mmCIF file of C-alpha atoms in Angstrom:
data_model
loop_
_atom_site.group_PDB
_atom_site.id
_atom_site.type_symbol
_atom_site.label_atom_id
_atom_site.label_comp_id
_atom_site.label_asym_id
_atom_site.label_seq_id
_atom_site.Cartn_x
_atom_site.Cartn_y
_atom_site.Cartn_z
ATOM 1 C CA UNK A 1 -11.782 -22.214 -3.582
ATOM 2 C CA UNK A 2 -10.475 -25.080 -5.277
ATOM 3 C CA UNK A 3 -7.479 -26.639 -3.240
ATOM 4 C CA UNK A 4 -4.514 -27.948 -4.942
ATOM 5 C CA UNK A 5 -2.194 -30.350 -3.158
ATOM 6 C CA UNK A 6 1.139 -31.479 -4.540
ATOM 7 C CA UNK A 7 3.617 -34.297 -3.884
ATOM 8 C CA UNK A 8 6.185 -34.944 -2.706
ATOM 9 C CA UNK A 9 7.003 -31.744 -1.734
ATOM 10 C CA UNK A 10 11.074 -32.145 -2.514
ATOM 11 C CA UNK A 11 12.734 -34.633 -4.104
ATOM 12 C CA UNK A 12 16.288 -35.179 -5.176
ATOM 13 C CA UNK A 13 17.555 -36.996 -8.006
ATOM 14 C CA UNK A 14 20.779 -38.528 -9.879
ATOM 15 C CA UNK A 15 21.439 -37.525 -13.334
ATOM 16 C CA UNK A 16 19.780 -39.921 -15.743
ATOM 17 C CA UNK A 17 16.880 -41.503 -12.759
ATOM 18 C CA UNK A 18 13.082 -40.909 -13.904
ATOM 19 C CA UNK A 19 10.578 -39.165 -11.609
ATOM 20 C CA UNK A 20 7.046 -38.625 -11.304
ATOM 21 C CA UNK A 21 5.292 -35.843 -9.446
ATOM 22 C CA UNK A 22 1.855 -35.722 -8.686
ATOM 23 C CA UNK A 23 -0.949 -32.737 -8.333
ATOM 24 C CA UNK A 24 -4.404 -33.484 -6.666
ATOM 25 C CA UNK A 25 -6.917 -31.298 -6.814
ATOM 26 C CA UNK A 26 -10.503 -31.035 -5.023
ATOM 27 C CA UNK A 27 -12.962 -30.203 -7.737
ATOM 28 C CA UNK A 28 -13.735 -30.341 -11.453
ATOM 29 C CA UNK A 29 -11.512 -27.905 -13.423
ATOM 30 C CA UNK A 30 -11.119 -26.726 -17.015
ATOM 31 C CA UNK A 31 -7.777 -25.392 -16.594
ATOM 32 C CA UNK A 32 -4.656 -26.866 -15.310
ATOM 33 C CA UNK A 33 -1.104 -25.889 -15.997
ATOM 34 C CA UNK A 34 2.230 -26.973 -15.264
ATOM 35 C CA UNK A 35 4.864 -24.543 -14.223
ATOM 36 C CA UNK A 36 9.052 -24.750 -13.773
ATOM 37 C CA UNK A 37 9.908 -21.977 -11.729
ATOM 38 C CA UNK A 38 13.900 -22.168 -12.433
ATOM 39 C CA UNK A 39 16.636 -20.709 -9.717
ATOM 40 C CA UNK A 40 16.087 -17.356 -11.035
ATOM 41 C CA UNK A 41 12.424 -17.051 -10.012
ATOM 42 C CA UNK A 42 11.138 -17.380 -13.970
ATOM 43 C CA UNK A 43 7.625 -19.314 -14.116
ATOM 44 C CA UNK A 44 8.436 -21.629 -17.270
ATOM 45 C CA UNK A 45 5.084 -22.822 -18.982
ATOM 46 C CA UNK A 46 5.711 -26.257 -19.216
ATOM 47 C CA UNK A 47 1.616 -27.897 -20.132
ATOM 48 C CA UNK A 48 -1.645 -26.791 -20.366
ATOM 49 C CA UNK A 49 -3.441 -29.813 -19.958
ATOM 50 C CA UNK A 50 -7.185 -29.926 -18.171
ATOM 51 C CA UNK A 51 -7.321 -33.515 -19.502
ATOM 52 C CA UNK A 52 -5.392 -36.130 -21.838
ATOM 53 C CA UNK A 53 -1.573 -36.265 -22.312
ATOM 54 C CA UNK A 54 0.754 -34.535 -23.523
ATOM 55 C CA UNK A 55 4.396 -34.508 -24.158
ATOM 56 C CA UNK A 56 7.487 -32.409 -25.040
ATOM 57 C CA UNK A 57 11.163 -33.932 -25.287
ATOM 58 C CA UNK A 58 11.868 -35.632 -21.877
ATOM 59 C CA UNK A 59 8.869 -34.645 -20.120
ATOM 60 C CA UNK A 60 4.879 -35.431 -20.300
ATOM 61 C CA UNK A 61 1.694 -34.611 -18.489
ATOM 62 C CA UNK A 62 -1.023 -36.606 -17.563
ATOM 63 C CA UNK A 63 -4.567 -34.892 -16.199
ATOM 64 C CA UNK A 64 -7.560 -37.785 -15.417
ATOM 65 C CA UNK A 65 -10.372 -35.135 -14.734
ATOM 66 C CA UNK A 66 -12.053 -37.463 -13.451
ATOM 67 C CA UNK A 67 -10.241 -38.775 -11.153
ATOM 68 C CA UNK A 68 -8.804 -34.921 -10.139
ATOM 69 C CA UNK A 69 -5.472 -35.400 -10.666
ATOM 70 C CA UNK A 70 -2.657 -34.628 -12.543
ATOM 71 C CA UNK A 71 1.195 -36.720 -13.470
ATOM 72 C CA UNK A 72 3.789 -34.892 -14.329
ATOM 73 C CA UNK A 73 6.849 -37.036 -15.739
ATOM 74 C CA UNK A 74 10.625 -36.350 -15.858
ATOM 75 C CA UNK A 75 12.095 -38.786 -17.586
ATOM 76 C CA UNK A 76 16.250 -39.288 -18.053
ATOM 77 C CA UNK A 77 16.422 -36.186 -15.582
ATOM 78 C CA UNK A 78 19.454 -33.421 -16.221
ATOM 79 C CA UNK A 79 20.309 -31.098 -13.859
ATOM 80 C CA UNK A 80 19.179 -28.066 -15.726
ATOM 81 C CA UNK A 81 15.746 -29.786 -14.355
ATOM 82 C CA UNK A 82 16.552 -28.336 -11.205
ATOM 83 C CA UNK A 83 13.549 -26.102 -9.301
ATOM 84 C CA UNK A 84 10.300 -26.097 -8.603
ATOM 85 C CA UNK A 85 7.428 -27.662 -10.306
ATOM 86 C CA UNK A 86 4.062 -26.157 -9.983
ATOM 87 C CA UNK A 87 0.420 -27.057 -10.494
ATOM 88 C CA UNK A 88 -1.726 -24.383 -11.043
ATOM 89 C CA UNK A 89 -5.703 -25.052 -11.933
ATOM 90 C CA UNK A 90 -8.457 -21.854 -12.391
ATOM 91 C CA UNK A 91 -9.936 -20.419 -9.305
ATOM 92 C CA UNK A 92 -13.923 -20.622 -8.893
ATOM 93 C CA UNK A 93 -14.193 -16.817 -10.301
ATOM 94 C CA UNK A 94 -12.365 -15.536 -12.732
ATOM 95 C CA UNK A 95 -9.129 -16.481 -14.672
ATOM 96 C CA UNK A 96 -6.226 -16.359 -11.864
ATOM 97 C CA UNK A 97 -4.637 -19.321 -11.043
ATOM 98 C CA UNK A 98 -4.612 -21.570 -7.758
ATOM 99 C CA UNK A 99 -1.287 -22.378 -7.732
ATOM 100 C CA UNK A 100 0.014 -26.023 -5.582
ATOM 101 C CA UNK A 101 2.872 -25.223 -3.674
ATOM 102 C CA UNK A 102 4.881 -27.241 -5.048
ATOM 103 C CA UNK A 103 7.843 -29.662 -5.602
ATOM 104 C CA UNK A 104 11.378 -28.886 -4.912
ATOM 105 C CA UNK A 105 13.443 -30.836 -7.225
ATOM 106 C CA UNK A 106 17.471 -31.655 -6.732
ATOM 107 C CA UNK A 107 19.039 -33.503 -10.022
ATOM 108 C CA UNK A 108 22.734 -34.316 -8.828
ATOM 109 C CA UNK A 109 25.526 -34.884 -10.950
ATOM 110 C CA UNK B 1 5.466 -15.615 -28.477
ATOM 111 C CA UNK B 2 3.811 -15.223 -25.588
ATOM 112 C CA UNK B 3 6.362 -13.309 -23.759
ATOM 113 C CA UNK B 4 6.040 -10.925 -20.379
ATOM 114 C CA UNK B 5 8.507 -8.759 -19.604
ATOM 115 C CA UNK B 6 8.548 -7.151 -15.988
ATOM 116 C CA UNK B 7 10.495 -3.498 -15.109
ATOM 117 C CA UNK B 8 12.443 -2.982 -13.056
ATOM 118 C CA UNK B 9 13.676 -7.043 -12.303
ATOM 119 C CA UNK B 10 15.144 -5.971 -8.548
ATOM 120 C CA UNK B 11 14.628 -3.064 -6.745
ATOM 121 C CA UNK B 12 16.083 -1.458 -3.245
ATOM 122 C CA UNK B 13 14.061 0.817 -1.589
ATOM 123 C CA UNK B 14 13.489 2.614 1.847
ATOM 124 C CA UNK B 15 10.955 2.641 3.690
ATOM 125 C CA UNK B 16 8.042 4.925 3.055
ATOM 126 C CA UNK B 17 9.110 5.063 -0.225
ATOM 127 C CA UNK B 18 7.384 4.166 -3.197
ATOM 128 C CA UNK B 19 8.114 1.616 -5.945
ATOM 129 C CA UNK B 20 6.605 1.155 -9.169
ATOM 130 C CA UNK B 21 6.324 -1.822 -11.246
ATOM 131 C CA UNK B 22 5.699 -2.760 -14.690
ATOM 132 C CA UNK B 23 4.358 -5.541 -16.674
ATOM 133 C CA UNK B 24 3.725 -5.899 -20.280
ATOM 134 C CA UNK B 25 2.805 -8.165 -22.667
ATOM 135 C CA UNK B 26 5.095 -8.204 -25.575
ATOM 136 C CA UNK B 27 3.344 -10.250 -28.371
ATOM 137 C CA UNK B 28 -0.005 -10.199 -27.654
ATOM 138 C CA UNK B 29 -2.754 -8.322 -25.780
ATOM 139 C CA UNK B 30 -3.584 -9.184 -22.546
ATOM 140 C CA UNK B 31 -7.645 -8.689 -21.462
ATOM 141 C CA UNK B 32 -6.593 -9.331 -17.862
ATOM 142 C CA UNK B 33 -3.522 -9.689 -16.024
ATOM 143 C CA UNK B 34 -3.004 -10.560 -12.617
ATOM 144 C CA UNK B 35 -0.682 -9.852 -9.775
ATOM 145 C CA UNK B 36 0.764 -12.335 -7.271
ATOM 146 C CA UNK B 37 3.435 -12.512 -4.476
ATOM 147 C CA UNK B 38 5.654 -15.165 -3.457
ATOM 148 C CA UNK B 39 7.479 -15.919 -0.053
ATOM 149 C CA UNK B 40 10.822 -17.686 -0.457
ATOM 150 C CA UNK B 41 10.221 -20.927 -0.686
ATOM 151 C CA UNK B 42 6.555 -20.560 -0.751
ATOM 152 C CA UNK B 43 3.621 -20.843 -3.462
ATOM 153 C CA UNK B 44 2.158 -17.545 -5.665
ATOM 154 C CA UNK B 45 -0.634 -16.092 -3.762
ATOM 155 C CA UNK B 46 -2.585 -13.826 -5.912
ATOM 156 C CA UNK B 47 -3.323 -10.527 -5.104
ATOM 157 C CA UNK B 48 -5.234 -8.614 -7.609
ATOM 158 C CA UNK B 49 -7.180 -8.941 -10.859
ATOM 159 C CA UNK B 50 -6.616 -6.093 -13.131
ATOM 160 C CA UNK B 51 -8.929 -5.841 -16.190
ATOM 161 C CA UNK B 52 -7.931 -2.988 -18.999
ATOM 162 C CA UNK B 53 -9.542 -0.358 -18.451
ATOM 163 C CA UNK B 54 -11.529 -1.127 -14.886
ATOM 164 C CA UNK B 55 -10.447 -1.048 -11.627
ATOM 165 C CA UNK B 56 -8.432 -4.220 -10.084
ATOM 166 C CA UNK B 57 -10.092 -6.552 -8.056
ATOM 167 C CA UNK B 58 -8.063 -7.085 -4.718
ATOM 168 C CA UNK B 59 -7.743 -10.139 -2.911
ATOM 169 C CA UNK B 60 -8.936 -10.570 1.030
ATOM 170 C CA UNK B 61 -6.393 -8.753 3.197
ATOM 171 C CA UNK B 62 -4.706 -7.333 0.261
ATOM 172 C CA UNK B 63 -4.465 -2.960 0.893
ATOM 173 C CA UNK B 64 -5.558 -1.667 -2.310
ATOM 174 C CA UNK B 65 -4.477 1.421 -1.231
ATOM 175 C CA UNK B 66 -1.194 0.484 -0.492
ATOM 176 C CA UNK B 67 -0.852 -1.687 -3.950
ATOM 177 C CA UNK B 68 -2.321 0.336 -6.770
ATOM 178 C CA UNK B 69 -2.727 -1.195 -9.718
ATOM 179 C CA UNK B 70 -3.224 0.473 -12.935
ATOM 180 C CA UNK B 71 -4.198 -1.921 -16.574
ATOM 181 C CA UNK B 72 -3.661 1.374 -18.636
ATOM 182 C CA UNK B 73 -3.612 -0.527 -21.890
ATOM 183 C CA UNK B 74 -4.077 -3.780 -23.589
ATOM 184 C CA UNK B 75 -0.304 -4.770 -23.247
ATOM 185 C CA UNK B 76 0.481 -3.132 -19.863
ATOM 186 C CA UNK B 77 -0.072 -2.961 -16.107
ATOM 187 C CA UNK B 78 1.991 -1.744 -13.162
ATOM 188 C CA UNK B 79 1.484 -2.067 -9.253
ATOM 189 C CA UNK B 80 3.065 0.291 -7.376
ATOM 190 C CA UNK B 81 4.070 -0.840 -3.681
ATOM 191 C CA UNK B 82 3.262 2.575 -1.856
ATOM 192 C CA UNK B 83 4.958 4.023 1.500
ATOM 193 C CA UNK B 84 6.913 0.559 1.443
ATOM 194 C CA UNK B 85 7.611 -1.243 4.481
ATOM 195 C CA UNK B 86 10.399 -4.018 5.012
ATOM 196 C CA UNK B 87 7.322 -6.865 5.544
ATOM 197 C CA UNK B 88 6.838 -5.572 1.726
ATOM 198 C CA UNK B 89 9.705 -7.338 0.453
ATOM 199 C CA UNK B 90 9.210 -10.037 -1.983
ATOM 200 C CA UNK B 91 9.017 -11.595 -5.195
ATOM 201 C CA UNK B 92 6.418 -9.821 -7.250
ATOM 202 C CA UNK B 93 5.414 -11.591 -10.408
ATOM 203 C CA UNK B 94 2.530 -11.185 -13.260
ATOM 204 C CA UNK B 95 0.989 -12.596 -15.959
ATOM 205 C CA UNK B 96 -1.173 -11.939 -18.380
ATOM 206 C CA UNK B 97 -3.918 -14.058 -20.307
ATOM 207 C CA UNK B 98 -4.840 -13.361 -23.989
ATOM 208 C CA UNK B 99 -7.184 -11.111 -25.231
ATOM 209 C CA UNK B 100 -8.240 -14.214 -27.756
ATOM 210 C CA UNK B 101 -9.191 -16.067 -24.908
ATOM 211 C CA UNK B 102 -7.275 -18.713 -24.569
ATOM 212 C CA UNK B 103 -7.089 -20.263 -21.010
ATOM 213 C CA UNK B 104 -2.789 -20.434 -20.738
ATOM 214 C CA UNK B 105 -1.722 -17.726 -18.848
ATOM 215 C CA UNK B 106 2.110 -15.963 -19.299
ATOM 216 C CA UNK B 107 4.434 -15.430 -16.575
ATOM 217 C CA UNK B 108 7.009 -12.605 -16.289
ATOM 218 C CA UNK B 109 10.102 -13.175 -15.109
ATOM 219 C CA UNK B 110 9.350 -11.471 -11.735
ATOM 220 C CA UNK B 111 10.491 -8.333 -9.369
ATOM 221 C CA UNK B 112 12.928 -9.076 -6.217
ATOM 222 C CA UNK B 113 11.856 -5.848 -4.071
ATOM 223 C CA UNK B 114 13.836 -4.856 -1.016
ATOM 224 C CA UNK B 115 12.886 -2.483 1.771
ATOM 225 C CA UNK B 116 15.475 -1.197 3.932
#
């Protein structure tokens, strides 16, 4: 199946500081998605995005196809942004998802 | 919209007892939903397919006869964690794609289940 690899796999952060986190992945897709799993366990749809940008409030997505990679950005980070960010792309057969395992994020007061 | 609710959202059990989930779709119907498991502190690892109306598709290593899965309707699907075991506890979650066919799948919010 496709493999998914995410970095870094934690990261901790002051209030206010911009991050990036990155998801590589080892073949063509035509589905990725971004995921915020919060402290309660809730998988937060964040972007679909199997190519282009996108963006929403303080954060954005980059996918270069490609390239087989992914940028997701944090910018002006709160601490509500706090969890774990997942990539997710299609496996080979059918619709479920391959899912990254992730990056731990820490924004600090 | 696109909201998936999961029943119960923790569960205690004991062992060789059996627990039954449920997922729905709220606002839309789902052609497929899926079932995965998560670890603490590790990724989702998918365990079943479950098409409406067809049997579920299990996963490698995944007991099909200990984890039934049932896609009774359009909006809902439950897995039922049979003659439970404490290596059965976990974080169960599903989601569900839509019946239009859009690629995005929907998450619910999960089930905590413990196995004393």
């Amino acid at each position: 199946g496709i493999q998914v690899e995410q970095s870094p796999p934690d990261l901790i952060l002051q209030e206010g500081a911009n991050s990036t986190l990155r998801c590589n992945f080892s073949d063509s897709v035509n589905n990725l998605q971004w995921f915020h799993q919060n402290p309660w366990g809730q998988l937060i749809n964040l972007f679909y995005i199997p190519s282009g940008t996108k963006q929403n409030g303080r954060l954005s997505a980059t996918t270069v196809a490609t390239e087989r990679y992914s940028l997701l950005y944090i910018s002006s980070s709160q601490t509500t942004d706090s969890g774990v960010y997942f990539c997710a792309v299609f496996r080979n057969s059918g619709y479920a998802l391959n899912f990254g395992k992730g990056t731990s994020l820490l924004v600090t007061p | 919209g696109a909201v998936v609710s999961q029943h119960p959202s923790r569960v205690i059990c004991k062992s060789g007892t059996s627990v039954k989930i449920e997922c729905r779709s709220l606002d839309f119907q789902a052609t497929t939903m899926f079932w995965y498991r998560q670890f603490p502190k590790q990724s989702l690892m998918l365990m079943a397919t479950s098409n409406e109306g067809s049997k579920a598709t299990y996963e490698q290593g995944v007991e099909k006869d200990k984890f039934l899965i049932n896609h009774a309707s359009l909006t809902l699907s439950t897995l039922t964690v049979t003659s439970a075991h404490p290596e059965d506890s976990s974080f169960y979650i599903c989601s569900a794609r839509d019946k239009r066919g859009v690629y995005e799948q929907y998450f619910g919010p999960g089930t905590r289940l413990t196995v004393t």
